[in-house]
């Protein structure tokens, strides 16, 4: 009973502390903080000296993997940070000095060319502490305790989890800010001190399953892989040994409100204040695409990078359909999208902003944005220079006289043709019948003159037996030899196929990767309850450094000074993109599990018995056999043979 | 099985079977036919019922309002089609895009092996246009398909209009869980074949097509719409697909259920369902409907655009609007509501349609005969072959009574050489192979030397080879050295009987109707042919029951059942066109009836022909 009571005491203490020091915060915050924690035993996993050498900057090109992933990371971070670290008058101070943490929230709204609206929420909690320093971290402030405990207990270095309902339509919507595959995706980097990675992974998935109310407990060895190159750590740390990486995807996971609620509870303000008030489930799920994610990683505290700090980034991406809910009128407002308006920033947030992408609408000819914002900011996002109208919620003037911000977008003209994304992919199963098939993955490079390499990762369940000798990669009608192939064959009922390869995409081309497979016959208990629905094969993942649009722009020299534009700027020349193909639904040979099935089995048995007798009759000749001699006689015969005397 | 192991009882049984062989065979034959005809009698059949839970219990509402607008769109489509002189691709693309679909096109071209005179096609070049309605929050794993064909002559404009109207209406609904693909295919089946092959990235028939850009995952079900007349009084459901494949019975049930619900006259084989099964006319009606289904299924062709889907394990049916000059008219809104309801229920499916039957016959839309009921009819016919084979086996096994005491010549004469059996086998199969390959290959030569068109050349060559095959016995005799023994023909007949039994059995498993029709005509001659029958009569009977003549009878019976009887001359022309269509179906869509008849059934019949002329 002792540890329990001590925890209760601690909890009470923390709650008291919070309420004492943040008296203006509403009660729900206290509730969030004092939520019953999932672990009843105190975490005891000792972590000894795991921290990266503080002097070391995130590693750059120190390892020799094929795509120079480290470079990607840097790019990825760079663009991310550019997207986030807008020029902003940041006069807000962190609420507490002894808790060195910081919370920022942000909503990006992007009117898409298809007429749909893309809303992306980003919440970032940054905490200058170290979960892995040996001493237990028991006082939590903005950082959710449930996740903090998970990190320290399982020695997690990085954790990325996403729940997505729907498929991101790259050709209509462009690239998302944070890509995610349909269903659930989880990838975790463990500290290199973890000895039993598989055990930790199994336990971690079960814990996360409880935290997010998802079926992550269905992650087992048959759908877990450790990719060698596709998933590199995004945060601090230079260890890229794939033994400490676990990656799993559940393409069948249905995402709904029960996953959203625990996700919302991780926010410091819950849904009571700030941007999160917009998160009404019935609206968020009345959309074309819904994706929520949690990313945890260690980042540098400051420029010197002497100590790590932990970043928790929660993102929510939604695409609203103008057709189905607009009743034909092309007009959008926060209220229409979320049935709420914004009235205040989260009091705990150091920054709270709404961005509206107005790049395609410099003179307001495409749509009208109300209320207009005086603040504009520019950023290079995904290789494209974008302009945003910025609404700072910490500023009282933003809300105007009505004391609420209801952004309104009124379309004036039909949106024009959108720029095709440079990288696009498609995947399908070819062939018919239930014996064999062929998986086709098409990767489109729409860049007019530049070739670039992509890393393709395919994870195929064991019950599709890949014929790896039939693997072909063709571009423009010619064979395209991958420069790097990593293939791990499956083991029946134990692990899936893992196929990773790096392919150079010629400019303006379609690259087709095909591999044939055979459909295995499952044991009859291995079928799902709905075997005729089919079996899912998770999305393949394509990671690439895509040449940026900005670098592609040939007439950008007119605005900029001439001296700046001769050599393409390194930072902007390419950007990291990860895209996911659609999952596949494959039918396996299935018995019909019904009465006729039993009848067939029975009939076959009868026929087999009947056939056996008939076969005997037709092929054998019957004759009377002499009874075999007794033991004594046989013995006597042996002896007689010995003596050379004829047998009896 | 102890019965057979005991030598005495076994002898008694075989004695019984050999002694009563002919009467048993006759009884079986009559019983088989009677059983088959009894299938149309309503008390012997089952009422249809919805097996699929996801489609049965969930009620959906039909609210499609825009039938008139759909008709207007159809007229607009017709105008654009006239202007473009073919498929108005640009207009369709624009219209579909305006309705919020992702639109893609596919070009295809195909040169037929010889001109199709029915549809006046030879070098076909067309475009398919399809738009995908993406379901919200779905991950592109499942799709439903609605198709309407656009061929040059026939006016399927209403169907295209309705398809576009439904697309617009469906786009604004929120409940879709599966992507819906709206396809307008040019050159009906050829376009459909190109699209399906493109979608599944296969090429089985040598079609040229451009690859598809957009897909919606695995297709769960498809409906094809044919509304050829302006006034529609009833809707007909077409189920028969390529090679006699049928969609799951639940699809028919779904159609019937919605017709009942929305109060539309619905038919199958163009025949309404009647309730007076106990009157002779009621029974005849049901029998006619069933016979029509059997004929259509046996033909192995696709009787609507849906037929090609079945190969890919996609349940599909064609809904055909019919103007039967009744008072009652069905407007486009009602048909739209019917389709809406069907699609909503298909959308609710959690699994592929698999609960109900895949093998069935329908004497009316609300009654069906399942495989368990109709197979005995075929079994009774097939057992005749086995009984005869058993009889022959026993005869071959026991030495002839006349030579029982005479020692000389029993053994050497009893085993006919392998050659004497093999020669007729090989020669008849080579004739079959010639029948399969030569008509198309020799069409140019035939056109050069005779005043006929290519199509006629192909058909007439086929008939010529078929007839030439009848002259074979005189030729095979030259190869045989020690022929002429009684055992020789008996062994050959035994082989032929077993061959035919296996052949028909396999055919009936895949396509019951074809197997049954062939069995009805081939089993009597197979059972009773011997070299000792009176030559003239038996020759006539053999020829009249040969596969070629069976086809001719089928043409006449089909016309009779359709209530459009034809004269002998017309029938003959129809017969020729049916042969050409069969060959075309094989090379265009991979129908297997023509190769089956040419490569297996005809050679098998030739074996019996050989036996008749055994000397």
JSON list of C-alpha atoms in Angstrom, two decimals, chain A residues 192-346:
[
{"chain": "A", "resi": 192, "resn": "UNK", "atom": "CA", "xyz": [20.58, 1.93, -27.05]},
{"chain": "A", "resi": 193, "resn": "UNK", "atom": "CA", "xyz": [20.65, 0.83, -23.43]},
{"chain": "A", "resi": 194, "resn": "UNK", "atom": "CA", "xyz": [17.49, -1.20, -23.86]},
{"chain": "A", "resi": 195, "resn": "UNK", "atom": "CA", "xyz": [18.43, -4.85, -23.94]},
{"chain": "A", "resi": 196, "resn": "UNK", "atom": "CA", "xyz": [15.12, -6.48, -24.72]},
{"chain": "A", "resi": 197, "resn": "UNK", "atom": "CA", "xyz": [13.79, -4.23, -27.44]},
{"chain": "A", "resi": 198, "resn": "UNK", "atom": "CA", "xyz": [11.06, -6.63, -28.52]},
{"chain": "A", "resi": 199, "resn": "UNK", "atom": "CA", "xyz": [9.79, -6.99, -24.99]},
{"chain": "A", "resi": 200, "resn": "UNK", "atom": "CA", "xyz": [9.77, -3.25, -24.44]},
{"chain": "A", "resi": 201, "resn": "UNK", "atom": "CA", "xyz": [8.04, -2.75, -27.76]},
{"chain": "A", "resi": 202, "resn": "UNK", "atom": "CA", "xyz": [5.33, -5.24, -26.92]},
{"chain": "A", "resi": 203, "resn": "UNK", "atom": "CA", "xyz": [4.68, -3.69, -23.57]},
{"chain": "A", "resi": 204, "resn": "UNK", "atom": "CA", "xyz": [4.82, -0.18, -25.00]},
{"chain": "A", "resi": 205, "resn": "UNK", "atom": "CA", "xyz": [2.23, -0.95, -27.66]},
{"chain": "A", "resi": 206, "resn": "UNK", "atom": "CA", "xyz": [-0.10, -2.31, -25.04]},
{"chain": "A", "resi": 207, "resn": "UNK", "atom": "CA", "xyz": [0.35, 0.76, -22.85]},
{"chain": "A", "resi": 208, "resn": "UNK", "atom": "CA", "xyz": [-0.18, 3.11, -25.77]},
{"chain": "A", "resi": 209, "resn": "UNK", "atom": "CA", "xyz": [-3.20, 1.11, -26.73]},
{"chain": "A", "resi": 210, "resn": "UNK", "atom": "CA", "xyz": [-4.66, 1.96, -23.38]},
{"chain": "A", "resi": 211, "resn": "UNK", "atom": "CA", "xyz": [-3.64, 5.61, -23.49]},
{"chain": "A", "resi": 212, "resn": "UNK", "atom": "CA", "xyz": [-5.11, 6.24, -26.92]},
{"chain": "A", "resi": 213, "resn": "UNK", "atom": "CA", "xyz": [-8.02, 3.81, -26.77]},
{"chain": "A", "resi": 214, "resn": "UNK", "atom": "CA", "xyz": [-6.78, 2.21, -29.98]},
{"chain": "A", "resi": 215, "resn": "UNK", "atom": "CA", "xyz": [-6.15, -1.36, -31.06]},
{"chain": "A", "resi": 216, "resn": "UNK", "atom": "CA", "xyz": [-2.42, -0.89, -30.93]},
{"chain": "A", "resi": 217, "resn": "UNK", "atom": "CA", "xyz": [-2.27, -4.09, -28.95]},
{"chain": "A", "resi": 218, "resn": "UNK", "atom": "CA", "xyz": [-2.73, -5.89, -32.27]},
{"chain": "A", "resi": 219, "resn": "UNK", "atom": "CA", "xyz": [0.81, -4.92, -33.10]},
{"chain": "A", "resi": 220, "resn": "UNK", "atom": "CA", "xyz": [2.90, -8.02, -32.78]},
{"chain": "A", "resi": 221, "resn": "UNK", "atom": "CA", "xyz": [5.83, -9.58, -34.54]},
{"chain": "A", "resi": 222, "resn": "UNK", "atom": "CA", "xyz": [3.78, -10.29, -37.66]},
{"chain": "A", "resi": 223, "resn": "UNK", "atom": "CA", "xyz": [3.39, -6.63, -38.47]},
{"chain": "A", "resi": 224, "resn": "UNK", "atom": "CA", "xyz": [6.46, -5.09, -36.91]},
{"chain": "A", "resi": 225, "resn": "UNK", "atom": "CA", "xyz": [9.57, -4.37, -38.92]},
{"chain": "A", "resi": 226, "resn": "UNK", "atom": "CA", "xyz": [12.79, -2.52, -38.40]},
{"chain": "A", "resi": 227, "resn": "UNK", "atom": "CA", "xyz": [13.49, -0.58, -41.55]},
{"chain": "A", "resi": 228, "resn": "UNK", "atom": "CA", "xyz": [17.14, 0.04, -42.23]},
{"chain": "A", "resi": 229, "resn": "UNK", "atom": "CA", "xyz": [16.94, 3.39, -43.96]},
{"chain": "A", "resi": 230, "resn": "UNK", "atom": "CA", "xyz": [13.47, 4.83, -44.26]},
{"chain": "A", "resi": 231, "resn": "UNK", "atom": "CA", "xyz": [12.90, 6.01, -40.73]},
{"chain": "A", "resi": 232, "resn": "UNK", "atom": "CA", "xyz": [15.72, 7.93, -39.18]},
{"chain": "A", "resi": 233, "resn": "UNK", "atom": "CA", "xyz": [15.49, 9.69, -35.82]},
{"chain": "A", "resi": 234, "resn": "UNK", "atom": "CA", "xyz": [14.14, 13.17, -36.22]},
{"chain": "A", "resi": 235, "resn": "UNK", "atom": "CA", "xyz": [15.53, 14.48, -32.98]},
{"chain": "A", "resi": 236, "resn": "UNK", "atom": "CA", "xyz": [18.76, 14.58, -31.10]},
{"chain": "A", "resi": 237, "resn": "UNK", "atom": "CA", "xyz": [20.99, 11.55, -31.17]},
{"chain": "A", "resi": 238, "resn": "UNK", "atom": "CA", "xyz": [23.28, 9.97, -33.64]},
{"chain": "A", "resi": 239, "resn": "UNK", "atom": "CA", "xyz": [22.53, 6.32, -33.18]},
{"chain": "A", "resi": 240, "resn": "UNK", "atom": "CA", "xyz": [20.80, 4.94, -36.22]},
{"chain": "A", "resi": 241, "resn": "UNK", "atom": "CA", "xyz": [21.15, 1.26, -35.58]},
{"chain": "A", "resi": 242, "resn": "UNK", "atom": "CA", "xyz": [17.84, -0.17, -36.81]},
{"chain": "A", "resi": 243, "resn": "UNK", "atom": "CA", "xyz": [17.90, -2.71, -34.01]},
{"chain": "A", "resi": 244, "resn": "UNK", "atom": "CA", "xyz": [16.49, -0.01, -31.78]},
{"chain": "A", "resi": 245, "resn": "UNK", "atom": "CA", "xyz": [13.82, 1.01, -34.21]},
{"chain": "A", "resi": 246, "resn": "UNK", "atom": "CA", "xyz": [10.40, -0.58, -34.38]},
{"chain": "A", "resi": 247, "resn": "UNK", "atom": "CA", "xyz": [7.88, 0.31, -37.01]},
{"chain": "A", "resi": 248, "resn": "UNK", "atom": "CA", "xyz": [4.33, -0.96, -37.33]},
{"chain": "A", "resi": 249, "resn": "UNK", "atom": "CA", "xyz": [1.24, -0.03, -39.23]},
{"chain": "A", "resi": 250, "resn": "UNK", "atom": "CA", "xyz": [-2.36, -1.09, -38.70]},
{"chain": "A", "resi": 251, "resn": "UNK", "atom": "CA", "xyz": [-4.13, -0.20, -41.92]},
{"chain": "A", "resi": 252, "resn": "UNK", "atom": "CA", "xyz": [-7.46, -1.45, -40.69]},
{"chain": "A", "resi": 253, "resn": "UNK", "atom": "CA", "xyz": [-7.63, 0.71, -37.59]},
{"chain": "A", "resi": 254, "resn": "UNK", "atom": "CA", "xyz": [-10.78, 2.81, -37.51]},
{"chain": "A", "resi": 255, "resn": "UNK", "atom": "CA", "xyz": [-10.22, 6.21, -35.96]},
{"chain": "A", "resi": 256, "resn": "UNK", "atom": "CA", "xyz": [-13.06, 7.86, -34.18]},
{"chain": "A", "resi": 257, "resn": "UNK", "atom": "CA", "xyz": [-13.96, 10.03, -31.21]},
{"chain": "A", "resi": 258, "resn": "UNK", "atom": "CA", "xyz": [-12.71, 7.54, -28.69]},
{"chain": "A", "resi": 259, "resn": "UNK", "atom": "CA", "xyz": [-9.21, 8.16, -30.04]},
{"chain": "A", "resi": 260, "resn": "UNK", "atom": "CA", "xyz": [-9.69, 11.89, -30.19]},
{"chain": "A", "resi": 261, "resn": "UNK", "atom": "CA", "xyz": [-10.76, 12.32, -26.58]},
{"chain": "A", "resi": 262, "resn": "UNK", "atom": "CA", "xyz": [-7.58, 10.94, -24.99]},
{"chain": "A", "resi": 263, "resn": "UNK", "atom": "CA", "xyz": [-5.58, 12.87, -27.53]},
{"chain": "A", "resi": 264, "resn": "UNK", "atom": "CA", "xyz": [-7.31, 16.10, -26.52]},
{"chain": "A", "resi": 265, "resn": "UNK", "atom": "CA", "xyz": [-6.70, 15.38, -22.86]},
{"chain": "A", "resi": 266, "resn": "UNK", "atom": "CA", "xyz": [-2.97, 15.54, -23.44]},
{"chain": "A", "resi": 267, "resn": "UNK", "atom": "CA", "xyz": [-3.26, 19.27, -24.17]},
{"chain": "A", "resi": 268, "resn": "UNK", "atom": "CA", "xyz": [-2.49, 21.60, -21.27]},
{"chain": "A", "resi": 269, "resn": "UNK", "atom": "CA", "xyz": [-5.69, 23.54, -21.73]},
{"chain": "A", "resi": 270, "resn": "UNK", "atom": "CA", "xyz": [-7.77, 20.57, -22.72]},
{"chain": "A", "resi": 271, "resn": "UNK", "atom": "CA", "xyz": [-10.56, 21.80, -24.95]},
{"chain": "A", "resi": 272, "resn": "UNK", "atom": "CA", "xyz": [-11.58, 24.58, -22.63]},
{"chain": "A", "resi": 273, "resn": "UNK", "atom": "CA", "xyz": [-9.49, 27.38, -24.05]},
{"chain": "A", "resi": 274, "resn": "UNK", "atom": "CA", "xyz": [-7.31, 28.26, -26.94]},
{"chain": "A", "resi": 275, "resn": "UNK", "atom": "CA", "xyz": [-7.44, 26.66, -30.35]},
{"chain": "A", "resi": 276, "resn": "UNK", "atom": "CA", "xyz": [-8.62, 23.37, -28.97]},
{"chain": "A", "resi": 277, "resn": "UNK", "atom": "CA", "xyz": [-12.11, 24.75, -28.38]},
{"chain": "A", "resi": 278, "resn": "UNK", "atom": "CA", "xyz": [-12.63, 24.20, -32.07]},
{"chain": "A", "resi": 279, "resn": "UNK", "atom": "CA", "xyz": [-12.31, 20.46, -31.69]},
{"chain": "A", "resi": 280, "resn": "UNK", "atom": "CA", "xyz": [-15.85, 19.27, -31.73]},
{"chain": "A", "resi": 281, "resn": "UNK", "atom": "CA", "xyz": [-15.87, 15.62, -32.63]},
{"chain": "A", "resi": 282, "resn": "UNK", "atom": "CA", "xyz": [-18.97, 15.69, -34.75]},
{"chain": "A", "resi": 283, "resn": "UNK", "atom": "CA", "xyz": [-17.41, 18.32, -36.95]},
{"chain": "A", "resi": 284, "resn": "UNK", "atom": "CA", "xyz": [-13.90, 16.94, -37.06]},
{"chain": "A", "resi": 285, "resn": "UNK", "atom": "CA", "xyz": [-15.22, 13.60, -38.22]},
{"chain": "A", "resi": 286, "resn": "UNK", "atom": "CA", "xyz": [-17.56, 15.13, -40.71]},
{"chain": "A", "resi": 287, "resn": "UNK", "atom": "CA", "xyz": [-14.72, 15.63, -43.12]},
{"chain": "A", "resi": 288, "resn": "UNK", "atom": "CA", "xyz": [-12.87, 14.04, -45.99]},
{"chain": "A", "resi": 289, "resn": "UNK", "atom": "CA", "xyz": [-9.73, 13.36, -44.06]},
{"chain": "A", "resi": 290, "resn": "UNK", "atom": "CA", "xyz": [-8.90, 13.21, -40.41]},
{"chain": "A", "resi": 291, "resn": "UNK", "atom": "CA", "xyz": [-5.54, 12.54, -38.90]},
{"chain": "A", "resi": 292, "resn": "UNK", "atom": "CA", "xyz": [-4.22, 13.00, -35.41]},
{"chain": "A", "resi": 293, "resn": "UNK", "atom": "CA", "xyz": [-0.68, 12.41, -34.32]},
{"chain": "A", "resi": 294, "resn": "UNK", "atom": "CA", "xyz": [1.69, 12.62, -31.42]},
{"chain": "A", "resi": 295, "resn": "UNK", "atom": "CA", "xyz": [5.41, 13.05, -31.92]},
{"chain": "A", "resi": 296, "resn": "UNK", "atom": "CA", "xyz": [7.86, 12.99, -29.07]},
{"chain": "A", "resi": 297, "resn": "UNK", "atom": "CA", "xyz": [11.55, 13.60, -29.60]},
{"chain": "A", "resi": 298, "resn": "UNK", "atom": "CA", "xyz": [14.51, 15.12, -27.83]},
{"chain": "A", "resi": 299, "resn": "UNK", "atom": "CA", "xyz": [15.68, 18.42, -29.27]},
{"chain": "A", "resi": 300, "resn": "UNK", "atom": "CA", "xyz": [18.39, 20.87, -28.43]},
{"chain": "A", "resi": 301, "resn": "UNK", "atom": "CA", "xyz": [17.73, 23.26, -25.63]},
{"chain": "A", "resi": 302, "resn": "UNK", "atom": "CA", "xyz": [19.60, 26.08, -27.22]},
{"chain": "A", "resi": 303, "resn": "UNK", "atom": "CA", "xyz": [22.16, 26.81, -29.85]},
{"chain": "A", "resi": 304, "resn": "UNK", "atom": "CA", "xyz": [24.98, 25.23, -27.91]},
{"chain": "A", "resi": 305, "resn": "UNK", "atom": "CA", "xyz": [23.00, 22.03, -27.52]},
{"chain": "A", "resi": 306, "resn": "UNK", "atom": "CA", "xyz": [24.49, 21.34, -24.13]},
{"chain": "A", "resi": 307, "resn": "UNK", "atom": "CA", "xyz": [21.39, 19.67, -22.83]},
{"chain": "A", "resi": 308, "resn": "UNK", "atom": "CA", "xyz": [18.37, 18.06, -24.42]},
{"chain": "A", "resi": 309, "resn": "UNK", "atom": "CA", "xyz": [14.85, 19.15, -23.97]},
{"chain": "A", "resi": 310, "resn": "UNK", "atom": "CA", "xyz": [11.83, 17.05, -24.83]},
{"chain": "A", "resi": 311, "resn": "UNK", "atom": "CA", "xyz": [9.44, 18.10, -27.47]},
{"chain": "A", "resi": 312, "resn": "UNK", "atom": "CA", "xyz": [5.89, 16.83, -27.60]},
{"chain": "A", "resi": 313, "resn": "UNK", "atom": "CA", "xyz": [4.18, 17.79, -30.77]},
{"chain": "A", "resi": 314, "resn": "UNK", "atom": "CA", "xyz": [0.51, 17.03, -31.18]},
{"chain": "A", "resi": 315, "resn": "UNK", "atom": "CA", "xyz": [-0.95, 17.57, -34.60]},
{"chain": "A", "resi": 316, "resn": "UNK", "atom": "CA", "xyz": [-4.40, 17.27, -35.97]},
{"chain": "A", "resi": 317, "resn": "UNK", "atom": "CA", "xyz": [-5.08, 17.53, -39.68]},
{"chain": "A", "resi": 318, "resn": "UNK", "atom": "CA", "xyz": [-8.53, 17.79, -41.13]},
{"chain": "A", "resi": 319, "resn": "UNK", "atom": "CA", "xyz": [-9.77, 18.39, -44.64]},
{"chain": "A", "resi": 320, "resn": "UNK", "atom": "CA", "xyz": [-13.31, 19.65, -44.95]},
{"chain": "A", "resi": 321, "resn": "UNK", "atom": "CA", "xyz": [-15.30, 18.98, -48.04]},
{"chain": "A", "resi": 322, "resn": "UNK", "atom": "CA", "xyz": [-16.89, 22.00, -49.59]},
{"chain": "A", "resi": 323, "resn": "UNK", "atom": "CA", "xyz": [-19.37, 19.93, -51.58]},
{"chain": "A", "resi": 324, "resn": "UNK", "atom": "CA", "xyz": [-21.09, 17.82, -49.01]},
{"chain": "A", "resi": 325, "resn": "UNK", "atom": "CA", "xyz": [-21.52, 20.37, -46.26]},
{"chain": "A", "resi": 326, "resn": "UNK", "atom": "CA", "xyz": [-21.47, 23.64, -48.10]},
{"chain": "A", "resi": 327, "resn": "UNK", "atom": "CA", "xyz": [-24.83, 23.08, -49.76]},
{"chain": "A", "resi": 328, "resn": "UNK", "atom": "CA", "xyz": [-23.37, 24.44, -52.93]},
{"chain": "A", "resi": 329, "resn": "UNK", "atom": "CA", "xyz": [-22.39, 27.79, -51.48]},
{"chain": "A", "resi": 330, "resn": "UNK", "atom": "CA", "xyz": [-18.67, 28.23, -51.54]},
{"chain": "A", "resi": 331, "resn": "UNK", "atom": "CA", "xyz": [-18.20, 29.98, -48.29]},
{"chain": "A", "resi": 332, "resn": "UNK", "atom": "CA", "xyz": [-16.30, 28.94, -45.26]},
{"chain": "A", "resi": 333, "resn": "UNK", "atom": "CA", "xyz": [-15.90, 30.18, -41.77]},
{"chain": "A", "resi": 334, "resn": "UNK", "atom": "CA", "xyz": [-14.49, 28.85, -38.56]},
{"chain": "A", "resi": 335, "resn": "UNK", "atom": "CA", "xyz": [-18.01, 28.59, -37.27]},
{"chain": "A", "resi": 336, "resn": "UNK", "atom": "CA", "xyz": [-19.14, 26.54, -40.23]},
{"chain": "A", "resi": 337, "resn": "UNK", "atom": "CA", "xyz": [-16.18, 24.27, -40.03]},
{"chain": "A", "resi": 338, "resn": "UNK", "atom": "CA", "xyz": [-16.02, 23.75, -36.30]},
{"chain": "A", "resi": 339, "resn": "UNK", "atom": "CA", "xyz": [-19.35, 25.18, -35.07]},
{"chain": "A", "resi": 340, "resn": "UNK", "atom": "CA", "xyz": [-17.31, 27.35, -32.72]},
{"chain": "A", "resi": 341, "resn": "UNK", "atom": "CA", "xyz": [-15.38, 30.57, -32.93]},
{"chain": "A", "resi": 342, "resn": "UNK", "atom": "CA", "xyz": [-12.18, 31.58, -31.21]},
{"chain": "A", "resi": 343, "resn": "UNK", "atom": "CA", "xyz": [-12.46, 33.83, -28.20]},
{"chain": "A", "resi": 344, "resn": "UNK", "atom": "CA", "xyz": [-9.16, 33.53, -26.40]},
{"chain": "A", "resi": 345, "resn": "UNK", "atom": "CA", "xyz": [-5.78, 31.96, -26.49]},
{"chain": "A", "resi": 346, "resn": "UNK", "atom": "CA", "xyz": [-4.86, 29.16, -24.15]}
]
